[in-house]
mmCIF file of C-alpha atoms and ligand atoms in Angstrom:
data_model
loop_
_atom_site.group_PDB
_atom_site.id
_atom_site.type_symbol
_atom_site.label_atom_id
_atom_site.label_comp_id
_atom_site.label_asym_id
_atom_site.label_seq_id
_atom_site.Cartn_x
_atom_site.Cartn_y
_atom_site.Cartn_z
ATOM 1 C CA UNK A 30 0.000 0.000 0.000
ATOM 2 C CA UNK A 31 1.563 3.385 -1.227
ATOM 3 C CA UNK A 32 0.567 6.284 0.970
ATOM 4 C CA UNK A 33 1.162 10.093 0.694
ATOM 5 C CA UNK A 34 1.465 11.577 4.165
ATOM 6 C CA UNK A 35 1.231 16.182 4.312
ATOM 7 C CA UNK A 36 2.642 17.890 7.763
ATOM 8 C CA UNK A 37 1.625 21.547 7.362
ATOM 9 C CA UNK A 38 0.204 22.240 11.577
ATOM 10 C CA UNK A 39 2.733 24.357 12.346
ATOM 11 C CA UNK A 40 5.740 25.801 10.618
ATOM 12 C CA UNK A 41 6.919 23.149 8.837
ATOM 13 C CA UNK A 42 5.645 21.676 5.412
ATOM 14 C CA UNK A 43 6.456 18.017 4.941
ATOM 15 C CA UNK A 44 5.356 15.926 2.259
ATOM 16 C CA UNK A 45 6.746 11.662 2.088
ATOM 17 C CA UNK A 46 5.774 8.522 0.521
ATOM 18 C CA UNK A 47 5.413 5.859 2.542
ATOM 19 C CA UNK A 48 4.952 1.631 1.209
ATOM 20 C CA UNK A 49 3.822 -0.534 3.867
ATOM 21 C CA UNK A 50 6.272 -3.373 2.009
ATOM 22 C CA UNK A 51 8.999 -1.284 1.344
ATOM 23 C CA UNK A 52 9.149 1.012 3.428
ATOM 24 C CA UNK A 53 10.044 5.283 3.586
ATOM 25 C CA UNK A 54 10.109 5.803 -0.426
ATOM 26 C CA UNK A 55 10.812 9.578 -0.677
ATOM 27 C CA UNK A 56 10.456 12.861 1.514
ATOM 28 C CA UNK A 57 10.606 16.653 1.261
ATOM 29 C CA UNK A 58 10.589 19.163 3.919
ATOM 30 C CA UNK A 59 10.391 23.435 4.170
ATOM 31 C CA UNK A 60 11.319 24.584 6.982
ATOM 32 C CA UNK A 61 9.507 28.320 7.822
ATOM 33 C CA UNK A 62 12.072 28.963 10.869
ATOM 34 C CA UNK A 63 14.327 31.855 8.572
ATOM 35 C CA UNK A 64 10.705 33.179 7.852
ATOM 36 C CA UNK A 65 9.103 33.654 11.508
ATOM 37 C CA UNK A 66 12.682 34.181 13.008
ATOM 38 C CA UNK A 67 12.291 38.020 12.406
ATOM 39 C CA UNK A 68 9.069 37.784 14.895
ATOM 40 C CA UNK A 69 10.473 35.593 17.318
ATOM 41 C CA UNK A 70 7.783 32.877 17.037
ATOM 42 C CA UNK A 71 5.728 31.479 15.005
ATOM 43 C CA UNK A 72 2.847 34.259 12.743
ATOM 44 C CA UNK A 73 -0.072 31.331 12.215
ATOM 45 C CA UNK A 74 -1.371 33.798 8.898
ATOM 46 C CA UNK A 75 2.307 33.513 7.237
ATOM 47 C CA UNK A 76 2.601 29.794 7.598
ATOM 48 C CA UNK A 77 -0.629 29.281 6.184
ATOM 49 C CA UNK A 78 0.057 31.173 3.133
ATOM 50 C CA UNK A 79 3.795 29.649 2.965
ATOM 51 C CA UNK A 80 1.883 25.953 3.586
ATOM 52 C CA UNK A 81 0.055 26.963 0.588
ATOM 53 C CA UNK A 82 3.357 27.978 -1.476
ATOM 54 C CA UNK A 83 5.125 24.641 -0.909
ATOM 55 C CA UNK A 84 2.829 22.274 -0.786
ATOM 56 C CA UNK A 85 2.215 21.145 -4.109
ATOM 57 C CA UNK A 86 6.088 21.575 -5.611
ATOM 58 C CA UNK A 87 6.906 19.217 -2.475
ATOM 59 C CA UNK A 88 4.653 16.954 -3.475
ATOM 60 C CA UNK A 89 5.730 16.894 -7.212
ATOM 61 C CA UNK A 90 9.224 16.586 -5.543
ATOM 62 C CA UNK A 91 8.621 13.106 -3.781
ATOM 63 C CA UNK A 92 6.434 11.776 -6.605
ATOM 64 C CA UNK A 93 9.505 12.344 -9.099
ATOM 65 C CA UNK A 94 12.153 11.132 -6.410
ATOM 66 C CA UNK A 95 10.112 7.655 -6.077
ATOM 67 C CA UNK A 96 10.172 7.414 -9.851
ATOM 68 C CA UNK A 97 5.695 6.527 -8.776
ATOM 69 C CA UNK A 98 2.939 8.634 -9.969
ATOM 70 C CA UNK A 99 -0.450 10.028 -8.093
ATOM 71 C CA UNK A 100 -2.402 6.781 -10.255
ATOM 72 C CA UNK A 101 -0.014 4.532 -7.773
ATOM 73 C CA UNK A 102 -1.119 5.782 -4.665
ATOM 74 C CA UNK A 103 -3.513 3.878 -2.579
ATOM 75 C CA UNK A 104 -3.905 6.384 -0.139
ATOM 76 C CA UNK A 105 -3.271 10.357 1.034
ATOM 77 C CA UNK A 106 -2.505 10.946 5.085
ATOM 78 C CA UNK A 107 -2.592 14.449 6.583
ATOM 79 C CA UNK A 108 -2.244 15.964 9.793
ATOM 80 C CA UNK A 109 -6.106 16.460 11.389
ATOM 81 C CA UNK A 110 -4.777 17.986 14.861
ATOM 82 C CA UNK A 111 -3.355 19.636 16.948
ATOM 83 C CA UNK A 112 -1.804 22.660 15.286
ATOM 84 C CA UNK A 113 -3.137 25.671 13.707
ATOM 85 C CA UNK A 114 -5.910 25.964 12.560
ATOM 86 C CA UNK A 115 -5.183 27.879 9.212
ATOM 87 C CA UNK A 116 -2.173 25.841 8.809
ATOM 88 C CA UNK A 117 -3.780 22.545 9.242
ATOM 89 C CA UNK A 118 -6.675 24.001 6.782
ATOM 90 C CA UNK A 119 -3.656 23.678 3.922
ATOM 91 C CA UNK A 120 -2.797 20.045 4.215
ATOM 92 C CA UNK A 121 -6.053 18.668 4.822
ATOM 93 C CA UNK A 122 -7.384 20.820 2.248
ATOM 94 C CA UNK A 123 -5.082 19.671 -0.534
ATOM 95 C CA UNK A 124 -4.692 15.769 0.873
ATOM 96 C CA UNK A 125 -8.221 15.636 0.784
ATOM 97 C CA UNK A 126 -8.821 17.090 -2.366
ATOM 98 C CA UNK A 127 -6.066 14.987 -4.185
ATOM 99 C CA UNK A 128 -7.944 11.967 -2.746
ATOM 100 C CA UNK A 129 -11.225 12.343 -3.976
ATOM 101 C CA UNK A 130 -10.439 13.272 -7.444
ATOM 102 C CA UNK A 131 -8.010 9.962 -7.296
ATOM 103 C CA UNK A 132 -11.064 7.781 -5.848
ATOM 104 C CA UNK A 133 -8.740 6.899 -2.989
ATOM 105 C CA UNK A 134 -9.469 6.970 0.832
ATOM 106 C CA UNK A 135 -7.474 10.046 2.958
ATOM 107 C CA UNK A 136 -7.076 9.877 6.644
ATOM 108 C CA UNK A 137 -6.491 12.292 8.878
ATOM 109 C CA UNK A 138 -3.380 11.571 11.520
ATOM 110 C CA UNK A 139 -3.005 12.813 14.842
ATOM 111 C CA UNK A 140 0.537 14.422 15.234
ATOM 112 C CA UNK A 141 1.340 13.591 18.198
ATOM 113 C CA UNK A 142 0.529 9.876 16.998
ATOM 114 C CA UNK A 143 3.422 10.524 14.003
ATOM 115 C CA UNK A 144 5.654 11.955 16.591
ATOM 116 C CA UNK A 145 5.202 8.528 18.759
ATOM 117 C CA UNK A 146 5.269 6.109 16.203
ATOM 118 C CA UNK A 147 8.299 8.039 14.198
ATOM 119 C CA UNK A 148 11.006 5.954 15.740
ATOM 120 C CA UNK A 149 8.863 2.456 13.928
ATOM 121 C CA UNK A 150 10.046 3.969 10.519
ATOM 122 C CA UNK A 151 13.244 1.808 10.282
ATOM 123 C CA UNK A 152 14.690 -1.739 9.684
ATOM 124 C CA UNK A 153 14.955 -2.249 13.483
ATOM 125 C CA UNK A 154 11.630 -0.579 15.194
ATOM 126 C CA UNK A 155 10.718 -1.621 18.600
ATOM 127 C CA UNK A 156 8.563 -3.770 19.402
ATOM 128 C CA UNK A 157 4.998 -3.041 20.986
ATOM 129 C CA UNK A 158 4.289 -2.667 24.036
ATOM 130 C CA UNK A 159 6.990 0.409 25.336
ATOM 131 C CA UNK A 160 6.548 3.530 26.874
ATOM 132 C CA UNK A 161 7.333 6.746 24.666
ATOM 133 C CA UNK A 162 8.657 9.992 25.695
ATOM 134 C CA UNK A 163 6.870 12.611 23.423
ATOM 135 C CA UNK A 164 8.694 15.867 24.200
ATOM 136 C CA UNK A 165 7.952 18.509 21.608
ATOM 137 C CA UNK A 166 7.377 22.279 21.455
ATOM 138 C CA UNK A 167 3.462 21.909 22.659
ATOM 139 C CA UNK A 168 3.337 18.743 24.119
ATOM 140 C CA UNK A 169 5.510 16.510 26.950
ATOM 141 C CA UNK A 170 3.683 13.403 27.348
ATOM 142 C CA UNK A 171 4.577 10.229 29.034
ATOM 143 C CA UNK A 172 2.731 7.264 27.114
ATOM 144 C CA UNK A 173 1.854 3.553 27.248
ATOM 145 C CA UNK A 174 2.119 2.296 23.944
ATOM 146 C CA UNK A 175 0.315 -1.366 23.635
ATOM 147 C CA UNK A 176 -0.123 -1.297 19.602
ATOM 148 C CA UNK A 177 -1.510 1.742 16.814
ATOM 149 C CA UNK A 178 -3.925 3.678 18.700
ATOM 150 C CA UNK A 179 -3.679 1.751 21.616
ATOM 151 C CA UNK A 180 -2.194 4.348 24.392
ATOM 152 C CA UNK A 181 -2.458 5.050 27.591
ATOM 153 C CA UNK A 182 -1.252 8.036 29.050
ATOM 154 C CA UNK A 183 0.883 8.101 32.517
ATOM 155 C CA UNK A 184 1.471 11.906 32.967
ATOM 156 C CA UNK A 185 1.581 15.035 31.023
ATOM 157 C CA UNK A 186 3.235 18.363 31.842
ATOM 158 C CA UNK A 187 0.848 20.497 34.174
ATOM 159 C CA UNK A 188 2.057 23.541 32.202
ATOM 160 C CA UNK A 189 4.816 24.610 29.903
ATOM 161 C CA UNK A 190 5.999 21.716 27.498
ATOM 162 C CA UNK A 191 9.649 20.858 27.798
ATOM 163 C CA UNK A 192 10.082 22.192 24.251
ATOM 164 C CA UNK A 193 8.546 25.300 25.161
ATOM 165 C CA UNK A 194 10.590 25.860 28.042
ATOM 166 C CA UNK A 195 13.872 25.239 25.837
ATOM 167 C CA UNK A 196 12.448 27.854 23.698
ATOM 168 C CA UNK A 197 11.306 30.544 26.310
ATOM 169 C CA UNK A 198 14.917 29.609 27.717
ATOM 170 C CA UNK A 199 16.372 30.648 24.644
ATOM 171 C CA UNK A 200 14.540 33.661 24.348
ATOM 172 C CA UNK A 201 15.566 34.777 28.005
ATOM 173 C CA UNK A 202 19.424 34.290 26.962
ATOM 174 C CA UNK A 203 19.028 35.914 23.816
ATOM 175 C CA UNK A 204 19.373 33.554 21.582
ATOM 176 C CA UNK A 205 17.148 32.962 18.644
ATOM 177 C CA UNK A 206 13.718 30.736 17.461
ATOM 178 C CA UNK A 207 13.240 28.196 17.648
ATOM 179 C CA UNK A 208 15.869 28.169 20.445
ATOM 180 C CA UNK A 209 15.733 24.424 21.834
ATOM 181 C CA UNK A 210 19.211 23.949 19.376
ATOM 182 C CA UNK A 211 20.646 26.960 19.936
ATOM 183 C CA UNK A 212 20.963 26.783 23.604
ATOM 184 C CA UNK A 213 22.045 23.511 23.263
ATOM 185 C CA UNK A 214 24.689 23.990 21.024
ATOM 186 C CA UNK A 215 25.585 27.066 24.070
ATOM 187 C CA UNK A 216 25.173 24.592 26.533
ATOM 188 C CA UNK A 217 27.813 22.040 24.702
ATOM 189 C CA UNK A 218 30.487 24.141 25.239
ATOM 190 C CA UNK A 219 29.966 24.996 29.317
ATOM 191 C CA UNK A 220 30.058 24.088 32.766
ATOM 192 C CA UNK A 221 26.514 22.515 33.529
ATOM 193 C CA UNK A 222 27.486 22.528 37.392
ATOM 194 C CA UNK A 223 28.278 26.247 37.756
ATOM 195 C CA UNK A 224 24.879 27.269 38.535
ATOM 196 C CA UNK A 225 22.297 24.862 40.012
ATOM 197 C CA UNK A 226 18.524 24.981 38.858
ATOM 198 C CA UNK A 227 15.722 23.258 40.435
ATOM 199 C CA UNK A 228 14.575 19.951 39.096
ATOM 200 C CA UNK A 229 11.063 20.357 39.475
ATOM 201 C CA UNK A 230 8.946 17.329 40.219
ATOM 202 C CA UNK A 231 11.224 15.292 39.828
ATOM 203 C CA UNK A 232 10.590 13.185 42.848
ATOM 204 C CA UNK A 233 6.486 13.817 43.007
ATOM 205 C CA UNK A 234 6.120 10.007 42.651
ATOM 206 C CA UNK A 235 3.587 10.495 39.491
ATOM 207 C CA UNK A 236 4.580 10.870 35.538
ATOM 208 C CA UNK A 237 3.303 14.327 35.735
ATOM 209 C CA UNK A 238 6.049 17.281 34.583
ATOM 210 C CA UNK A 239 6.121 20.959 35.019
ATOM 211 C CA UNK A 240 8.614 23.361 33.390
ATOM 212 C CA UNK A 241 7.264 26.793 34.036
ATOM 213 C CA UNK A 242 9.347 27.515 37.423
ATOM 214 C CA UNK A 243 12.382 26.057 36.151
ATOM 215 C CA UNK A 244 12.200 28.940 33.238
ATOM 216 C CA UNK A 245 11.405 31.822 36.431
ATOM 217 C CA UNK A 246 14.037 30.531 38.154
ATOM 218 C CA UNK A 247 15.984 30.937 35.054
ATOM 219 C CA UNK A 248 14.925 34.400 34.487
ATOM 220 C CA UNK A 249 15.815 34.893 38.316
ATOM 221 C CA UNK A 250 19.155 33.685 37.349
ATOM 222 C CA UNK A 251 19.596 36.066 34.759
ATOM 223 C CA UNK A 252 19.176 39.093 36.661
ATOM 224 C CA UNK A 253 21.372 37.863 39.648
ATOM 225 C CA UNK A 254 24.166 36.673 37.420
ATOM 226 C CA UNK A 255 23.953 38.769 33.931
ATOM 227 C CA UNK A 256 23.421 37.938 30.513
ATOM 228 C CA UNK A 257 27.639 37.660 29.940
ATOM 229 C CA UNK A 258 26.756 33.847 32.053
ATOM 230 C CA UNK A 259 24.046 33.064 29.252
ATOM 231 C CA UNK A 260 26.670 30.262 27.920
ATOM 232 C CA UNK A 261 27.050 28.453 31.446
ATOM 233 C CA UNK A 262 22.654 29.676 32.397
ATOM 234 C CA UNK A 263 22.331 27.484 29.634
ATOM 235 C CA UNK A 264 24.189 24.688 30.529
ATOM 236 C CA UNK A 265 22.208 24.199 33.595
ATOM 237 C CA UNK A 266 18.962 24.589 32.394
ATOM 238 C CA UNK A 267 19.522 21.948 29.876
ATOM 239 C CA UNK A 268 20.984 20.046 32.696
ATOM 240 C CA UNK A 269 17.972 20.230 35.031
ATOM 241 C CA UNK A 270 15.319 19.294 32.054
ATOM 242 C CA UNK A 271 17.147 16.223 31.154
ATOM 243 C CA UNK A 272 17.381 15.351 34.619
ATOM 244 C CA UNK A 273 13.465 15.516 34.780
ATOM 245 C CA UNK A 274 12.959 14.049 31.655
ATOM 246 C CA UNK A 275 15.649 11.341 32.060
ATOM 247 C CA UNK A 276 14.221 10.362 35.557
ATOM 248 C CA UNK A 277 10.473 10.565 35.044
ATOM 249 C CA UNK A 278 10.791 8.333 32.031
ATOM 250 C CA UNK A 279 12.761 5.228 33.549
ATOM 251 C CA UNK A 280 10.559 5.715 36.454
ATOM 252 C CA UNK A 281 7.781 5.449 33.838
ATOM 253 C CA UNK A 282 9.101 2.515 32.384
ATOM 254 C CA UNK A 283 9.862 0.747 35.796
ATOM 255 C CA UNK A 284 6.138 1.290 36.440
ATOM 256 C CA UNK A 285 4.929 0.119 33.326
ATOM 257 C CA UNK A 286 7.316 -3.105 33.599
ATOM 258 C CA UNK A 287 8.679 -1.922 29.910
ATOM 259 C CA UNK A 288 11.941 -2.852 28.564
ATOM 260 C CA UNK A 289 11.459 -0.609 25.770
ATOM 261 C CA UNK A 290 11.464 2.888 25.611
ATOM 262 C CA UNK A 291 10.744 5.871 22.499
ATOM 263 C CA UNK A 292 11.905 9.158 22.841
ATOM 264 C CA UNK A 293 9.924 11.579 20.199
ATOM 265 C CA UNK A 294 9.345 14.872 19.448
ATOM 266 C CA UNK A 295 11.458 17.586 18.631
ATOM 267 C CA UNK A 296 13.257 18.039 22.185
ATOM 268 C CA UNK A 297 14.194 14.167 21.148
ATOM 269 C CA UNK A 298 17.268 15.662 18.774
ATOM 270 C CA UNK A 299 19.173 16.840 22.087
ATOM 271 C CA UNK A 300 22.304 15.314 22.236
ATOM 272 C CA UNK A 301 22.888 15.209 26.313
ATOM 273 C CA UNK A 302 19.072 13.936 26.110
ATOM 274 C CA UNK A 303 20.270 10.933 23.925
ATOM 275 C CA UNK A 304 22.894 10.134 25.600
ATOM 276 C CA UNK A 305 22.154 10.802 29.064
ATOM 277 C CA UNK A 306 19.237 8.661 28.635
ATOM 278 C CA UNK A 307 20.559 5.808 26.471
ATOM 279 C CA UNK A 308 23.254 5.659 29.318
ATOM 280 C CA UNK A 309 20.813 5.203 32.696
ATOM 281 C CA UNK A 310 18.672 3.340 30.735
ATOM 282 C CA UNK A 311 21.223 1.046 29.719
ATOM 283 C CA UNK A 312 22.218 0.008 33.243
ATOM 284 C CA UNK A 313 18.458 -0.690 33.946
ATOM 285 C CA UNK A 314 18.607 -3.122 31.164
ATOM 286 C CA UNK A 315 15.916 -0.484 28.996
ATOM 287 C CA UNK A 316 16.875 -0.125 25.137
ATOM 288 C CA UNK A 317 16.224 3.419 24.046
ATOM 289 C CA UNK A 318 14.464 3.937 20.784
ATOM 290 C CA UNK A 319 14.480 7.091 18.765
ATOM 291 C CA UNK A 320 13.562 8.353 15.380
ATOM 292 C CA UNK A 321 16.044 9.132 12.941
ATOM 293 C CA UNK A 322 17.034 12.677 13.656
ATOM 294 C CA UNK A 323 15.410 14.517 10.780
ATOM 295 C CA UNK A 324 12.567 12.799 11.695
ATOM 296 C CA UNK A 325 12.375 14.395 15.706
ATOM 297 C CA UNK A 326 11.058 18.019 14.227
ATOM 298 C CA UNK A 327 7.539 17.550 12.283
ATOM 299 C CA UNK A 328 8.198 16.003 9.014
ATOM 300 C CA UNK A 329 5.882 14.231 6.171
ATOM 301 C CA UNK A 330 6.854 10.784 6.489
ATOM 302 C CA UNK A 331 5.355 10.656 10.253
ATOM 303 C CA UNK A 332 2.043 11.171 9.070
ATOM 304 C CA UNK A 333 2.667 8.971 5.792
ATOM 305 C CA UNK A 334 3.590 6.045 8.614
ATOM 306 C CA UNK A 335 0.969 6.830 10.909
ATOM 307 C CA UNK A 336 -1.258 7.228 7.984
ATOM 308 C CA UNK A 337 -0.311 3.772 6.483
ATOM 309 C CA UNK A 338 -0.994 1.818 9.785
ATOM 310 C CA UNK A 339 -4.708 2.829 9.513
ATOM 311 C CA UNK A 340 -5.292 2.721 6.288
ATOM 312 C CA UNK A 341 -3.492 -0.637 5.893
ATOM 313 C CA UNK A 342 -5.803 -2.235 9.091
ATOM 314 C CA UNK A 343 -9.302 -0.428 7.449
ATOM 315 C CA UNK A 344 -8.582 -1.966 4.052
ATOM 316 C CA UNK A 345 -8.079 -4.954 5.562
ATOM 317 C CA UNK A 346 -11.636 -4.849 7.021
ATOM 318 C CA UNK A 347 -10.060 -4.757 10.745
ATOM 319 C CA UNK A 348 -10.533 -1.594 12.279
ATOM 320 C CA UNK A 349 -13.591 -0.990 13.636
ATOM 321 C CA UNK A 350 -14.665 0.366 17.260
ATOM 322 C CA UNK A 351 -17.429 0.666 19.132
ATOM 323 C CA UNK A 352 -18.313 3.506 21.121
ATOM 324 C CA UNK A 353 -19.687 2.462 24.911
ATOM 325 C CA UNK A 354 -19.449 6.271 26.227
ATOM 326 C CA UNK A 355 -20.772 8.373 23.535
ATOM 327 C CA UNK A 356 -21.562 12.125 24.315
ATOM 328 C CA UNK A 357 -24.415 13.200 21.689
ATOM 329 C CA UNK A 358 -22.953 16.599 22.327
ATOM 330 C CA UNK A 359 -19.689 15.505 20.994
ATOM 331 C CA UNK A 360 -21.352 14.641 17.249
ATOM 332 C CA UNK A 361 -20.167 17.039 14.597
ATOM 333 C CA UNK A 362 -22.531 18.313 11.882
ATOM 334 C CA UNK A 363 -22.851 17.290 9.053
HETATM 335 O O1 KG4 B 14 8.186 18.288 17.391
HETATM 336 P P1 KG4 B 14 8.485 19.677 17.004
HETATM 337 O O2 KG4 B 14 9.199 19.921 15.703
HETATM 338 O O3 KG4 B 14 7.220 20.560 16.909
HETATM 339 C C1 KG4 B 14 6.085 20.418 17.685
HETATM 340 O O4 KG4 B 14 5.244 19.536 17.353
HETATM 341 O O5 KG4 B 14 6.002 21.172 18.660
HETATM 342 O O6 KG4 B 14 9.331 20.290 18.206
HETATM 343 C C2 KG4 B 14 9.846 21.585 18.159
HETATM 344 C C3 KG4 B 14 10.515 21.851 19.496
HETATM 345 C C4 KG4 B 14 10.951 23.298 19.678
HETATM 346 O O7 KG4 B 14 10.519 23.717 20.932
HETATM 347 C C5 KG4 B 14 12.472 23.218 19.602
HETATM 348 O O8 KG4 B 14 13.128 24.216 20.343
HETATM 349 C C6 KG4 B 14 12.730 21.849 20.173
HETATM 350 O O9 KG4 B 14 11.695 21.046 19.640
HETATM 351 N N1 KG4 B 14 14.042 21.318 19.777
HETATM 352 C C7 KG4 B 14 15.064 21.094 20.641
HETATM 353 C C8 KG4 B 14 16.151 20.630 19.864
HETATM 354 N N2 KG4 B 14 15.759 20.578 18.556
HETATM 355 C C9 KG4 B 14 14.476 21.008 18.523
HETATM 356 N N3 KG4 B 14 15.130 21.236 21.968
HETATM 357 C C10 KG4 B 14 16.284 20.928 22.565
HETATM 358 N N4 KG4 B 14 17.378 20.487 21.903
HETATM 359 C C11 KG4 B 14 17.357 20.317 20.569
HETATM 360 N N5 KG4 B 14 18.447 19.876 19.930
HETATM 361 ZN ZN1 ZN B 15 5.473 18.226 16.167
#
C-alpha cells in the first residue's frame, strides 16, 4: 500500500511517501524557521500562506524522487490535529482534495501519533508494548504504547511543554527561534554545574512534569548573574530538564514493567538527552528507541507512517470500534 502523508500544523511543510512493504520511499521538507525568526515565534497567517506555497512543488518533488505517480497511490494521510488551525486548513485541504479526485481513501493523523510512532520507521523498530517519551514544542507526554492507537497516558506536563521551556529559555538568553538547538549547542560548550537549577517534580512520585518555574528561576538567574553567564545559564537549564525528563521516564518505564522505551518529538534531537538517557537506561537493562534525527522536528513521512498503519488495518476490514461512552454533544454536523 503506497501512501502520501502532508505535515503543514505548524511551521513546517512536509510531504513523504510511505509503502507498507517497502518502506520510507521519498520525503521533502520546508522549513519556515528563517521566515518567523524576524518575529520571534511562530505568525499562524504567514505559515498558512507559505503551507500553501510549498505544498504542491513538495509533493511533485517526492512523486519524481520515487520514480511513482499520483495513479499509484492507494492512499493520502494528513495531519487532522493539533496545530493551527489555518495551517492545518492547507494540508487537509489539498490531501483531501487529491484523494477524492483519485477515488482513494485520505485519513487524517493525529501528530502527536506521528511523533510517537516516528522511531517504527526503520529496519529495526521496537517492538509493541513500550513507553514513549513525546517531548515537543506543545506537548511533553509520558505514554503507554500497547499497539496503533492503543495508548495510555501516565502523565503530562501540568504547564509549559519541555520544548517550550527550551524555547522561552532561549529567548531569556538571547538567543534565537526556535531556540531548543541553539541553547544547546551554548550549553555544549559549558560548565553545567556552575549554577544549580531546580529539578522540578522530579521526585512527586507520578509521571506528571512541570517546566514553568524552572524557566522563572531561570529568568531569576539572569538578573542575579547577567546575561555575559548566558553560555554556562544554559548549561544548567539543559541540565535540570534532562534530569526531569531522564528520571520521570525510567521511572515510567519501571512502572509500566517496559523494557522498551521511544523518545519523540522535537526536544528528542538533544544530544545530552540521547545520551544521558541511552546511558541510565542502559544500566536498567531499557533499550532506548528514537527516530532518525530529521525525523524528531515535524516532518511528512510521520504522518505517511501513521497514515499507512490505519489505512493498511481499514482496508483490511479490521478496524472498527465501538463507542460504549458516547456524548451526543460531541457529534459534529454534518
Ligand atoms: O516536534 P516539534 O518539531 O514541533 C512540535 O510539534 O512542537 O518540536 C519543536 C521543538 C521546539 O521547541 C524546539 O526548540 C525543540 O523542539 N528542539 C530542541 C532541539 N531541537 C528542537 N530542543 C532541545 N534540543 C534540541 N536539539
Ligand atoms: Zn510536532
Amino acid at each position: 500500500m503506497l501512501v502520501l502523508g502532508v505535515e503543514s500544523s505548524c511551521d513546517e511543510t512536509g510531504v513523504a511517501l510511505y509503502d507498507t512493504t517497502r518502506g520510507l520511499l521519498a520525503h521533502a521538507l520546508h522549513s519556515q524557521i528563517a521566515m518567523h525568526n524576524d518575529y520571534g515565534g511562530v505568525v499562524p497567517e504567514l505559515a498558512s500562506r507559505d503551507h500553501i506555497r510549498r505544498v504542491l512543488p513538495l509533493t511533485r518533488q517526492v512523486m519524481a524522487e520515487s520514480g511513482r505517480t499520483l495513479a499509484d497511490l492507494d492512499g493520502v494521510a494528513y495531519t487532522q490535529g493539533p496545530g493551527l488551525a489555518g495551517a492545518l486548513l492547507v494540508g487537509a485541504g489539498m490531501a483531501r482534495a487529491l484523494a477524492y479526485a483519485l477515488g482513494i481513501p485520505a485519513v487524517g493523523v493525529h501528530h502527536l501519533e506521528g511523533h510517537m510512532l516516528s522511531p517504527l520507521i526503520s529496519d529495526t523498530p521496537p517492538e509493541f508494548p513500550f513507553v514513549a517519551l513525546l517531548v515537543s514544542g506543545g506537548h511533553t507526554q509520558l505514554m503507554l504504547v500497547s499497539g496503533v492507537g492503543r495508548y495510555t497516558l501516565l502523565g503530562e506536563t501540568l504547564d509549559d511543554a519541555a520544548g517550550e521551556a527550551f524555547d522561552k529559555t532561549a529567548q531569556l538568553l538571547g538567543l534565537g527561534y526556535p531556540g531548543g538547538p541553539a541553547l544547546s549547542r551554548l550549553a555544549a560548550t559549558s560548565d553545567p554545574g556552575r549554577y544549580s537549577l531546580p529539578r522540578p517534580m522530579l521526585n512527586s512520585g507520578d509521571f506528571d512534569f512541570s517546566f514553568s518555574g524552572l524557566k522563572t528561576a531561570v529568568l531569576t538567574l539572569v538578573r542575579k548573574v547577567g546575561i555575559a553567564e548566558a553560555a554556562h545559564i544554559a548549561a544548567a537549564f539543559q541540565s535540570a530538564a534532562v534530569d526531569v525528563l531522564v528520571g520521570k521516564s525510567l521511572a515510567a518505564c519501571a512502572h509500566a514493567g517496559a523494557s522498551r522505551l521511544v523518545v519523540a518529538g522535537g526536544v528528542g534531537a538533544n544530544t545530552r538527552l540521547r545520551e544521558q538517557l541511552s546511558r541510565e537506561a542502559g544500566l536498567r537493562g531499557i533499550r532506548v528507541f528514537y527516530p532518525r534525527l530529521e525525523f524528531c522536528t515535524d516532518n511528512g513521512a510521520m504522518i505517511a507512517f501513521a497514515g499507512a498503519q490505519r489505512l493498511a488495518h481499514a482496508e483490511a476490514g479490521l478496524a472498527f470500534a465501538v463507542r460504549p461512552r458516547w456524548e451526543l454533544a460531541a457529534l459534529g454536523a454534518v
